[in-house]
Amino acid sequence: MLSQPDKRFVPADMRGKVWLLNVWASWCVSCRDEHPVLVELSKKGVLPILGLNYKDKGDEAQRWLKQFGDPYQLSVVDADGRIGIDYGVYGVPETYLIDTQGVIRYKQIGPLTQAILEKKVLPLAMALRK
C-alpha cells in the first residue's frame, strides 16, 4: 500500500460493503479534474473509496495526495499495471462501483463528475446496499 508498503490488501477485505475503487496517478491530468469530487464524497462518508495508484512513483503519489487531499481509505500501489489488468483498466482515471460480493456493478471510464456521481453511482450504490 502507498502509505504502508509492508501491508497488503485483497478485495475480500471489503466483502459485505459497497465501495468505490478509483484508479489514479499523480501524472494524470484528468485525475486532477475529478479529484475534488472524490474528496467531497469522502468527507460525506457515503461510500468507502479505495485508490489504485497506477504506474506511478510512490513519492510523487504521496506528495500529490498531500497537496490535493486524500479521499482514500487506502491506496494500493500498482507500479507495473498488473492489478489494473485484472480489473480491465484502459487508463486513468477509472472508477468502479463494487458490490457486497466483490462484483463490479458500474465502471466509469474517464473522470468521475458530480453529475455522474449523483445520477448513476450513488443511486446504484444505495440500491446495492438493500
PDB file of C-alpha atoms in Angstrom:
ATOM      1  CA  MET A   1       0.000   0.000   0.000  1.00  0.00           C
ATOM      2  CA  LEU A   2       1.119   3.524  -0.706  1.00  0.00           C
ATOM      3  CA  SER A   3       1.277   4.791   2.877  1.00  0.00           C
ATOM      4  CA  GLN A   4       2.202   1.412   4.410  1.00  0.00           C
ATOM      5  CA  PRO A   5       4.359  -0.548   1.932  1.00  0.00           C
ATOM      6  CA  ASP A   6       4.579  -3.563   4.251  1.00  0.00           C
ATOM      7  CA  LYS A   7       0.779  -4.038   4.388  1.00  0.00           C
ATOM      8  CA  ARG A   8      -1.259  -5.945   1.824  1.00  0.00           C
ATOM      9  CA  PHE A   9      -4.850  -5.535   0.658  1.00  0.00           C
ATOM     10  CA  VAL A  10      -7.110  -8.048  -1.035  1.00  0.00           C
ATOM     11  CA  PRO A  11     -10.588  -7.192  -2.352  1.00  0.00           C
ATOM     12  CA  ALA A  12     -12.080  -9.788   0.007  1.00  0.00           C
ATOM     13  CA  ASP A  13     -11.221  -7.319   2.800  1.00  0.00           C
ATOM     14  CA  MET A  14     -14.184  -5.264   1.541  1.00  0.00           C
ATOM     15  CA  ARG A  15     -16.651  -8.182   1.369  1.00  0.00           C
ATOM     16  CA  GLY A  16     -20.039  -7.139   2.709  1.00  0.00           C
ATOM     17  CA  LYS A  17     -19.544  -3.480   1.724  1.00  0.00           C
ATOM     18  CA  VAL A  18     -20.483  -1.477  -1.342  1.00  0.00           C
ATOM     19  CA  TRP A  19     -17.401   0.551  -2.280  1.00  0.00           C
ATOM     20  CA  LEU A  20     -15.590   2.531  -4.953  1.00  0.00           C
ATOM     21  CA  LEU A  21     -12.234   1.695  -6.473  1.00  0.00           C
ATOM     22  CA  ASN A  22     -10.678   4.733  -8.108  1.00  0.00           C
ATOM     23  CA  VAL A  23      -7.712   4.225 -10.426  1.00  0.00           C
ATOM     24  CA  TRP A  24      -5.486   7.316 -10.318  1.00  0.00           C
ATOM     25  CA  ALA A  25      -1.953   8.606 -10.812  1.00  0.00           C
ATOM     26  CA  SER A  26      -0.075  11.780  -9.937  1.00  0.00           C
ATOM     27  CA  TRP A  27       0.888  12.228 -13.613  1.00  0.00           C
ATOM     28  CA  CYS A  28      -2.758  12.051 -14.770  1.00  0.00           C
ATOM     29  CA  VAL A  29      -4.205  15.442 -15.739  1.00  0.00           C
ATOM     30  CA  SER A  30      -7.824  14.187 -15.765  1.00  0.00           C
ATOM     31  CA  CYS A  31      -7.335  12.731 -12.279  1.00  0.00           C
ATOM     32  CA  ARG A  32      -6.770  16.246 -11.028  1.00  0.00           C
ATOM     33  CA  ASP A  33     -10.114  17.280 -12.561  1.00  0.00           C
ATOM     34  CA  GLU A  34     -12.068  14.536 -10.791  1.00  0.00           C
ATOM     35  CA  HIS A  35     -10.172  14.671  -7.504  1.00  0.00           C
ATOM     36  CA  PRO A  36     -12.313  17.393  -5.817  1.00  0.00           C
ATOM     37  CA  VAL A  37     -15.412  15.226  -6.449  1.00  0.00           C
ATOM     38  CA  LEU A  38     -13.739  12.305  -4.661  1.00  0.00           C
ATOM     39  CA  VAL A  39     -12.520  14.465  -1.782  1.00  0.00           C
ATOM     40  CA  GLU A  40     -16.026  15.862  -1.250  1.00  0.00           C
ATOM     41  CA  LEU A  41     -17.593  12.379  -1.428  1.00  0.00           C
ATOM     42  CA  SER A  42     -15.040  11.133   1.095  1.00  0.00           C
ATOM     43  CA  LYS A  43     -15.921  13.935   3.524  1.00  0.00           C
ATOM     44  CA  LYS A  44     -19.585  12.878   3.390  1.00  0.00           C
ATOM     45  CA  GLY A  45     -18.667   9.287   4.275  1.00  0.00           C
ATOM     46  CA  VAL A  46     -21.312   7.861   1.941  1.00  0.00           C
ATOM     47  CA  LEU A  47     -19.114   5.169   0.378  1.00  0.00           C
ATOM     48  CA  PRO A  48     -15.684   3.799   1.183  1.00  0.00           C
ATOM     49  CA  ILE A  49     -13.239   4.889  -1.533  1.00  0.00           C
ATOM     50  CA  LEU A  50     -10.109   2.892  -2.194  1.00  0.00           C
ATOM     51  CA  GLY A  51      -7.427   4.057  -4.564  1.00  0.00           C
ATOM     52  CA  LEU A  52      -5.403   2.107  -7.067  1.00  0.00           C
ATOM     53  CA  ASN A  53      -2.281   4.157  -7.711  1.00  0.00           C
ATOM     54  CA  TYR A  54      -1.497   3.158 -11.288  1.00  0.00           C
ATOM     55  CA  LYS A  55       2.004   3.091 -12.811  1.00  0.00           C
ATOM     56  CA  ASP A  56       3.180   5.904 -10.572  1.00  0.00           C
ATOM     57  CA  LYS A  57       6.161   6.725  -8.376  1.00  0.00           C
ATOM     58  CA  GLY A  58       5.354   6.354  -4.664  1.00  0.00           C
ATOM     59  CA  ASP A  59       6.952   9.607  -3.514  1.00  0.00           C
ATOM     60  CA  GLU A  60       5.190  11.612  -6.236  1.00  0.00           C
ATOM     61  CA  ALA A  61       1.846   9.944  -5.427  1.00  0.00           C
ATOM     62  CA  GLN A  62       2.191  10.733  -1.712  1.00  0.00           C
ATOM     63  CA  ARG A  63       3.152  14.337  -2.471  1.00  0.00           C
ATOM     64  CA  TRP A  64       0.135  14.649  -4.803  1.00  0.00           C
ATOM     65  CA  LEU A  65      -2.263  13.383  -2.103  1.00  0.00           C
ATOM     66  CA  LYS A  66      -0.748  15.758   0.426  1.00  0.00           C
ATOM     67  CA  GLN A  67      -1.234  18.670  -1.956  1.00  0.00           C
ATOM     68  CA  PHE A  68      -4.755  17.901  -3.199  1.00  0.00           C
ATOM     69  CA  GLY A  69      -6.209  15.871  -0.316  1.00  0.00           C
ATOM     70  CA  ASP A  70      -6.511  12.152   0.280  1.00  0.00           C
ATOM     71  CA  PRO A  71     -10.049  10.791  -0.198  1.00  0.00           C
ATOM     72  CA  TYR A  72      -8.933   7.163   0.018  1.00  0.00           C
ATOM     73  CA  GLN A  73      -9.223   4.796   2.963  1.00  0.00           C
ATOM     74  CA  LEU A  74      -6.106   3.321   1.424  1.00  0.00           C
ATOM     75  CA  SER A  75      -4.271   3.350  -1.881  1.00  0.00           C
ATOM     76  CA  VAL A  76      -2.912   0.158  -3.350  1.00  0.00           C
ATOM     77  CA  VAL A  77       0.249   0.563  -5.421  1.00  0.00           C
ATOM     78  CA  ASP A  78       0.106  -0.882  -8.936  1.00  0.00           C
ATOM     79  CA  ALA A  79       3.566   0.135 -10.135  1.00  0.00           C
ATOM     80  CA  ASP A  80       3.668  -2.221 -13.110  1.00  0.00           C
ATOM     81  CA  GLY A  81      -0.055  -2.232 -14.017  1.00  0.00           C
ATOM     82  CA  ARG A  82      -0.685  -5.912 -13.202  1.00  0.00           C
ATOM     83  CA  ILE A  83      -3.584  -5.249 -10.824  1.00  0.00           C
ATOM     84  CA  GLY A  84      -5.105  -2.934 -13.409  1.00  0.00           C
ATOM     85  CA  ILE A  85      -5.060  -5.768 -15.935  1.00  0.00           C
ATOM     86  CA  ASP A  86      -7.222  -7.859 -13.578  1.00  0.00           C
ATOM     87  CA  TYR A  87      -9.810  -5.058 -13.454  1.00  0.00           C
ATOM     88  CA  GLY A  88      -9.646  -4.286 -17.173  1.00  0.00           C
ATOM     89  CA  VAL A  89      -8.150  -0.828 -16.711  1.00  0.00           C
ATOM     90  CA  TYR A  90      -7.764   1.031 -20.009  1.00  0.00           C
ATOM     91  CA  GLY A  91      -6.193   4.126 -18.483  1.00  0.00           C
ATOM     92  CA  VAL A  92      -6.603   6.640 -15.732  1.00  0.00           C
ATOM     93  CA  PRO A  93      -8.836   7.779 -14.245  1.00  0.00           C
ATOM     94  CA  GLU A  94     -11.322   4.968 -13.976  1.00  0.00           C
ATOM     95  CA  THR A  95     -13.768   4.305 -11.158  1.00  0.00           C
ATOM     96  CA  TYR A  96     -15.513   1.062 -10.274  1.00  0.00           C
ATOM     97  CA  LEU A  97     -18.552   0.581  -8.049  1.00  0.00           C
ATOM     98  CA  ILE A  98     -18.184  -2.812  -6.393  1.00  0.00           C
ATOM     99  CA  ASP A  99     -20.988  -4.634  -4.584  1.00  0.00           C
ATOM    100  CA  THR A 100     -21.006  -6.581  -1.309  1.00  0.00           C
ATOM    101  CA  GLN A 101     -19.913  -9.777  -3.084  1.00  0.00           C
ATOM    102  CA  GLY A 102     -16.991  -8.113  -4.857  1.00  0.00           C
ATOM    103  CA  VAL A 103     -18.708  -7.855  -8.246  1.00  0.00           C
ATOM    104  CA  ILE A 104     -18.097  -4.749 -10.362  1.00  0.00           C
ATOM    105  CA  ARG A 105     -21.520  -3.204 -10.953  1.00  0.00           C
ATOM    106  CA  TYR A 106     -20.514   0.045 -12.668  1.00  0.00           C
ATOM    107  CA  LYS A 107     -17.398   1.253 -14.443  1.00  0.00           C
ATOM    108  CA  GLN A 108     -16.696   4.892 -15.195  1.00  0.00           C
ATOM    109  CA  ILE A 109     -14.006   5.360 -17.816  1.00  0.00           C
ATOM    110  CA  GLY A 110     -12.626   8.890 -17.553  1.00  0.00           C
ATOM    111  CA  PRO A 111     -13.189  11.456 -14.824  1.00  0.00           C
ATOM    112  CA  LEU A 112     -15.975  10.951 -12.312  1.00  0.00           C
ATOM    113  CA  THR A 113     -18.087  14.104 -12.272  1.00  0.00           C
ATOM    114  CA  GLN A 114     -20.610  15.308  -9.716  1.00  0.00           C
ATOM    115  CA  ALA A 115     -23.402  14.692 -12.240  1.00  0.00           C
ATOM    116  CA  ILE A 116     -22.339  11.080 -12.894  1.00  0.00           C
ATOM    117  CA  LEU A 117     -21.989  10.526  -9.172  1.00  0.00           C
ATOM    118  CA  GLU A 118     -25.482  11.871  -8.409  1.00  0.00           C
ATOM    119  CA  LYS A 119     -27.302  10.342 -11.389  1.00  0.00           C
ATOM    120  CA  LYS A 120     -25.641   6.937 -11.691  1.00  0.00           C
ATOM    121  CA  VAL A 121     -23.181   5.932  -8.988  1.00  0.00           C
ATOM    122  CA  LEU A 122     -24.940   6.936  -5.749  1.00  0.00           C
ATOM    123  CA  PRO A 123     -28.428   5.666  -6.714  1.00  0.00           C
ATOM    124  CA  LEU A 124     -26.940   2.323  -7.765  1.00  0.00           C
ATOM    125  CA  ALA A 125     -24.836   2.151  -4.582  1.00  0.00           C
ATOM    126  CA  MET A 126     -27.913   2.762  -2.432  1.00  0.00           C
ATOM    127  CA  ALA A 127     -29.865   0.067  -4.314  1.00  0.00           C
ATOM    128  CA  LEU A 128     -26.996  -2.417  -3.882  1.00  0.00           C
ATOM    129  CA  ARG A 129     -26.972  -1.897  -0.120  1.00  0.00           C
ATOM    130  CA  LYS A 130     -30.546  -3.170   0.228  1.00  0.00           C
TER     131      LYS A 130
END
